[in-house]
């Protein structure tokens, strides 16, 4: 494996982080991603804000690449699958259906996030498997909101975690990270039209940064 | 002028500068060890190819991104609601920086991006005046001195560092590597 992936152990399972802001569980051929915010560009356009097209399809292509690279058979989306409850018949739903049709064997599990409140269990029910709140998957508890659980190691999203790296003087870069806390991992947001919120990690937390097509282990003071 | 000088310097080798400028002078700050001499300074301040170097320096700077903030607001891309009015739906909020990146990725010929570039060029860099200033500089004597502490004219620059801009010809990967190394060293120190 090159620089674009990084192996680590979570809950006794060997896992892989991919530079495309995704977590893979090779033993179960499962791909975990968080905060796809599908159709966000279109929601903006419907409201008269002129952002360009392309993001939705580009994100699905990135998932395609991950499926091929890691022989993925199941995708678990940790919330905020759609950016907003679809009004009418927006094109991104069709784009997603078309994409889904090309992956017949793939399981697609969505744990509903706050952006999915209204769409969960109502839209796209024929092509995705909606789960509300929590879903158990081996030693993992898949959720949208970060938390700890007696039932297992939590995989979550929601925060779009970002840290600021400092160079010399005023130079800095904001980079998305995977934030590992005790009993809980917070995945970075996968969608390309998503911002991020800076986090305040505790001393023992581990951070993995995603930048310049690589995964970087962020050294922490111990 | 600082931007153009930086650009020329950065052409010699990949390097990252933090640039501050005011009415009295300019400061180029870098973590890479550098050597300066009179001929280098003369070369950085040459009139030749000024326009081209200015334009090129824009391409790799964050200036346009900053200018875009105003433009995005006026164009209604970033709308924060009327004073006193109900807050806009949260799902419609995005920062101008995020929109700038999305436009650059998926709509690089967008007119608003073009406007951001043009405004920077016209408002922040006055090419003719700059050329005149450089022409005059060529006739002046160059004094190169190393100072022990901040001089009266350099103090305001130091104070203004908060407003500095980053100019870089290093790749993003090299820059991240440098920042990670820095953390590594710090972690090692404990």
XYZ file of C-alpha atoms in Angstrom:
412
model
C 0.000 0.000 0.000
C 1.278 3.439 -0.838
C 1.001 6.752 0.898
C -2.637 7.109 -0.030
C -3.713 4.542 2.567
C -2.781 3.901 6.169
C -3.467 0.835 8.314
C -4.599 0.946 11.915
C -6.332 -1.189 14.527
C -9.817 -0.321 15.744
C -11.655 -2.492 18.278
C -9.276 -5.347 17.510
C -9.983 -5.215 13.779
C -7.391 -4.123 11.248
C -8.735 -1.163 9.317
C -7.503 1.061 6.503
C -7.857 4.803 6.071
C -7.948 5.985 2.462
C -6.817 9.439 1.358
C -10.284 9.945 -0.151
C -11.550 10.475 3.425
C -12.891 6.969 3.951
C -12.434 4.100 6.391
C -12.288 0.522 5.114
C -12.776 -2.729 7.010
C -10.990 -5.139 4.656
C -12.035 -8.345 6.459
C -15.721 -7.528 5.828
C -15.125 -5.667 2.552
C -16.959 -2.750 4.117
C -16.482 0.930 3.366
C -17.434 3.527 5.967
C -17.981 7.118 4.896
C -19.656 10.027 6.653
C -21.419 13.204 5.588
C -21.791 12.752 1.860
C -24.309 15.615 1.614
C -25.480 14.357 -1.750
C -27.168 17.012 -3.872
C -25.997 19.951 -1.801
C -25.089 21.891 -4.927
C -28.566 21.326 -6.344
C -30.280 22.379 -3.113
C -28.329 25.624 -3.309
C -29.308 26.150 -6.927
C -32.987 25.509 -6.166
C -32.754 28.338 -3.684
C -31.291 30.658 -6.280
C -27.670 30.452 -5.203
C -25.585 29.854 -8.297
C -23.069 27.160 -7.426
C -21.839 24.979 -10.298
C -22.846 21.390 -11.026
C -20.509 18.456 -10.887
C -20.010 17.793 -7.197
C -22.599 15.031 -6.872
C -21.308 13.017 -9.782
C -17.689 13.589 -8.806
C -18.377 12.245 -5.304
C -20.051 9.130 -6.700
C -17.007 8.609 -8.931
C -14.795 8.824 -5.858
C -16.907 6.098 -4.239
C -16.498 4.041 -7.427
C -12.739 4.334 -7.177
C -12.833 3.229 -3.537
C -15.046 0.240 -4.391
C -12.541 -0.900 -6.990
C -9.432 -0.187 -4.934
C -10.632 -2.049 -1.850
C -12.982 -4.657 -3.364
C -15.867 -3.204 -1.357
C -19.126 -5.167 -1.054
C -20.917 -3.031 1.477
C -21.051 0.703 2.112
C -22.059 2.087 5.474
C -22.878 5.781 5.397
C -22.639 7.367 8.811
C -25.326 9.997 8.392
C -26.008 13.089 6.328
C -26.402 11.057 3.169
C -28.647 13.674 1.501
C -28.120 17.353 2.126
C -31.835 18.113 2.417
C -35.126 16.277 2.070
C -35.781 16.162 -1.696
C -38.409 18.605 -2.949
C -40.132 17.428 -6.110
C -37.909 15.165 -8.173
C -34.441 16.663 -8.022
C -31.887 15.375 -10.472
C -29.455 14.138 -7.877
C -31.930 11.448 -6.837
C -31.966 10.133 -10.396
C -28.184 10.447 -10.600
C -27.922 8.368 -7.463
C -30.436 5.775 -8.727
C -28.520 5.446 -11.983
C -25.291 5.033 -10.077
C -26.879 2.508 -7.717
C -28.186 0.490 -10.662
C -24.603 -0.087 -11.801
C -23.774 -1.631 -8.402
C -26.504 -4.254 -8.000
C -24.618 -6.486 -5.557
C -23.474 -3.714 -3.306
C -25.156 -3.314 0.069
C -25.794 0.347 0.923
C -26.614 1.043 4.561
C -27.422 4.572 5.691
C -27.590 5.549 9.337
C -29.813 8.622 9.300
C -28.176 11.913 10.255
C -29.640 15.263 11.147
C -29.791 16.289 7.474
C -31.663 13.063 6.680
C -34.416 13.592 9.254
C -37.221 13.958 6.779
C -35.859 11.780 4.005
C -35.003 8.795 6.236
C -37.213 5.799 5.555
C -39.153 7.788 2.938
C -36.902 8.481 -0.028
C -34.805 5.998 -1.979
C -36.060 3.151 0.253
C -35.797 0.729 -2.664
C -32.068 1.341 -3.131
C -30.700 2.100 0.306
C -31.226 0.462 3.662
C -32.119 3.212 6.134
C -31.228 2.725 9.796
C -32.323 5.150 12.430
C -29.931 6.403 15.070
C -27.717 3.349 15.657
C -26.723 0.278 13.746
C -24.570 -2.536 15.070
C -22.009 -4.029 12.737
C -19.583 -6.509 14.337
C -17.671 -4.743 17.094
C -18.751 -1.385 15.706
C -21.661 0.858 16.567
C -22.481 2.997 13.539
C -23.991 6.353 14.427
C -24.169 9.861 13.075
C -23.517 11.794 16.271
C -20.287 10.957 18.089
C -20.803 9.225 21.442
C -19.529 6.274 23.387
C -21.538 3.104 23.663
C -21.398 0.044 25.919
C -22.279 -2.003 22.841
C -19.054 -1.433 20.979
C -16.661 0.967 19.314
C -18.541 3.908 17.826
C -17.971 5.034 14.240
C -19.509 8.438 13.636
C -19.451 11.608 11.575
C -21.439 14.824 11.855
C -18.636 17.114 13.027
C -16.731 17.347 9.709
C -13.582 17.465 11.863
C -10.813 19.737 10.670
C -7.554 20.816 12.271
C -5.257 23.671 11.509
C -1.662 22.797 10.731
C 0.866 25.519 11.305
C 3.915 26.161 9.223
C 6.379 28.888 9.853
C 5.066 32.259 10.924
C 1.546 32.835 9.647
C 1.448 29.924 7.253
C -1.322 27.483 7.994
C -3.498 24.885 6.330
C -6.893 23.594 7.354
C -7.057 19.859 6.749
C -9.849 17.344 7.355
C -9.019 14.651 9.895
C -10.225 11.346 11.264
C -10.468 11.877 14.988
C -9.931 8.817 17.205
C -11.101 9.230 20.760
C -11.523 6.614 23.463
C -14.231 4.294 22.180
C -15.250 6.539 19.308
C -13.983 7.520 15.862
C -15.200 10.639 14.082
C -14.786 10.352 10.311
C -14.117 13.370 8.110
C -16.862 14.532 5.768
C -16.737 12.754 2.425
C -18.712 15.196 0.254
C -16.633 17.602 -1.810
C -18.944 20.567 -1.196
C -18.718 20.435 2.569
C -16.814 22.679 4.913
C -15.413 21.694 8.242
C -15.387 22.602 11.887
C -12.226 22.891 13.883
C -12.000 20.402 16.716
C -10.278 20.536 20.069
C -8.748 17.077 20.518
C -7.705 15.856 23.960
C -4.143 14.852 24.656
C -4.626 11.107 24.171
C -6.683 11.366 21.004
C -5.207 10.249 17.720
C -5.542 12.267 14.540
C -5.135 11.274 10.905
C -5.103 14.097 8.381
C -6.260 13.891 4.773
C -4.404 16.286 2.486
C -2.654 16.379 -0.872
C -3.961 12.894 -1.759
C -2.322 11.290 1.239
C -3.225 10.150 4.748
C -0.927 11.588 7.397
C -0.562 10.455 10.966
C -0.574 13.666 12.961
C 2.119 13.531 15.665
C 0.788 14.449 19.093
C 2.608 15.439 22.214
C 2.511 12.466 24.562
C 5.925 44.918 -5.343
C 6.573 42.426 -2.582
C 4.423 39.902 -4.404
C 6.393 40.288 -7.616
C 9.711 40.083 -5.765
C 8.518 36.968 -4.001
C 7.442 35.415 -7.224
C 10.844 36.013 -8.795
C 12.617 34.668 -5.765
C 10.360 31.668 -5.670
C 11.193 30.887 -9.292
C 14.787 30.229 -8.233
C 13.730 27.397 -5.895
C 10.543 26.081 -4.275
C 9.962 28.180 -1.209
C 7.135 29.551 0.914
C 7.010 33.178 1.994
C 4.851 35.080 4.371
C 4.607 38.592 2.937
C 3.699 41.815 4.702
C 3.829 45.243 3.078
C 2.909 48.787 4.047
C 3.659 52.311 2.885
C 7.256 52.192 4.041
C 8.428 48.776 3.130
C 7.879 45.089 2.805
C 8.806 42.016 4.730
C 9.396 38.569 3.258
C 9.451 35.909 5.916
C 10.452 32.294 5.316
C 11.546 29.306 7.346
C 13.961 28.192 4.623
C 17.502 29.483 5.211
C 18.353 32.052 2.553
C 21.302 34.124 1.334
C 20.874 37.680 0.175
C 23.256 39.918 -1.708
C 23.008 43.135 -3.676
C 22.775 41.505 -7.096
C 19.908 39.290 -5.950
C 17.989 42.271 -4.612
C 18.601 44.139 -7.853
C 17.286 41.176 -9.768
C 14.166 40.959 -7.623
C 13.515 44.651 -8.178
C 14.087 44.722 -11.928
C 11.543 46.408 -14.186
C 11.763 43.719 -16.818
C 8.695 41.486 -17.192
C 6.950 43.253 -14.338
C 3.420 42.760 -15.676
C 3.940 39.075 -16.363
C 5.493 38.437 -12.980
C 2.695 40.261 -11.214
C 0.096 38.191 -12.992
C 1.974 34.993 -12.279
C 2.314 35.874 -8.636
C -1.466 36.174 -8.441
C -1.967 32.625 -9.615
C -0.399 31.074 -6.618
C -1.493 33.523 -3.973
C -4.534 33.621 -1.792
C -5.263 37.220 -2.636
C -8.010 36.468 -5.119
C -9.675 34.179 -2.639
C -9.849 37.032 -0.166
C -11.168 39.489 -2.700
C -13.833 36.943 -3.549
C -15.423 37.329 -0.141
C -16.885 40.726 -1.033
C -17.881 39.590 -4.489
C -19.663 36.502 -3.199
C -21.695 38.586 -0.818
C -22.719 41.118 -3.434
C -23.604 38.348 -5.885
C -25.833 36.754 -3.270
C -23.811 33.546 -3.036
C -23.252 34.146 0.634
C -26.358 35.611 2.162
C -26.600 36.278 5.831
C -30.126 37.637 5.927
C -31.445 41.159 6.319
C -30.914 42.912 9.635
C -33.736 41.911 11.942
C -35.114 39.358 9.536
C -35.472 35.669 10.206
C -32.229 33.726 9.899
C -31.744 31.940 6.615
C -32.192 28.191 6.600
C -29.007 26.721 7.945
C -28.642 24.201 5.170
C -28.124 27.059 2.716
C -25.093 28.466 4.414
C -21.624 28.116 2.973
C -18.533 30.203 3.409
C -17.243 32.288 0.530
C -13.974 30.342 0.688
C -15.806 27.057 0.168
C -17.781 28.497 -2.751
C -14.556 29.875 -4.231
C -13.010 26.403 -4.143
C -16.090 24.753 -5.608
C -16.252 27.301 -8.426
C -12.572 26.892 -9.187
C -12.980 23.133 -9.321
C -16.178 22.831 -11.343
C -16.555 26.186 -13.104
C -13.082 27.677 -13.537
C -14.270 30.191 -16.147
C -16.925 31.652 -13.879
C -17.259 35.414 -14.345
C -17.174 36.074 -10.618
C -13.795 34.369 -10.329
C -12.576 36.473 -13.233
C -13.838 39.556 -11.440
C -11.988 38.618 -8.280
C -8.760 38.364 -10.283
C -9.396 41.654 -12.031
C -10.231 43.516 -8.851
C -7.057 42.319 -7.229
C -5.061 43.437 -10.244
C -6.619 46.874 -10.427
C -7.152 47.697 -6.800
C -4.180 46.135 -5.161
C -1.510 46.303 -7.822
C -1.138 49.437 -9.851
C 1.192 48.304 -12.532
C 2.173 51.691 -14.019
C 2.938 53.276 -10.691
C 4.881 50.229 -9.708
C 6.965 50.393 -12.871
C 7.747 54.046 -12.170
C 8.786 53.255 -8.637
C 11.063 50.463 -9.794
C 12.577 52.728 -12.431
C 13.454 55.253 -9.784
C 14.839 52.565 -7.519
C 17.267 51.502 -10.226
C 18.997 54.885 -10.029
C 19.310 54.796 -6.239
C 22.077 53.301 -4.177
C 21.293 49.995 -2.517
C 22.264 49.647 1.118
C 22.170 46.163 2.543
C 22.398 46.003 6.305
C 21.761 43.369 8.918
C 20.043 44.778 11.956
C 20.113 43.442 15.479
C 16.586 44.426 16.387
C 13.513 45.997 14.837
C 14.174 49.440 13.355
C 11.616 52.285 13.628
C 10.403 51.723 10.068
C 10.265 47.955 10.362
C 8.301 47.914 13.585
C 4.939 48.641 11.890
C 5.603 45.725 9.519
C 6.224 43.412 12.394
C 3.035 44.633 14.044
C 1.102 44.094 10.838
C 2.163 40.498 10.352
C -1.351 39.456 11.209
C -2.335 40.742 7.791
C 0.410 38.988 5.904
C -0.184 36.831 2.857
C 1.341 33.498 2.059
C 3.034 33.014 -1.286
C 4.382 29.617 -2.175
C 5.882 27.611 -5.004
C 6.184 24.504 -2.889
C 3.637 21.815 -3.636
C 0.794 21.389 -1.178
C 2.283 18.032 -0.243
C 5.673 19.560 0.567
C 4.018 22.194 2.700
C 1.957 19.652 4.638
C 5.062 17.507 5.072
C 6.893 20.475 6.552
C 4.025 21.196 8.950
C 3.796 17.545 10.018
C 7.599 17.439 10.544
C 7.267 20.481 12.723
C 4.685 18.737 14.890
C 6.925 15.672 14.972
C 9.832 17.690 16.315
C 7.605 19.278 18.858
C 6.179 15.935 19.961
C 9.714 14.581 20.321
C 10.612 17.452 22.600
C 7.653 16.494 24.764
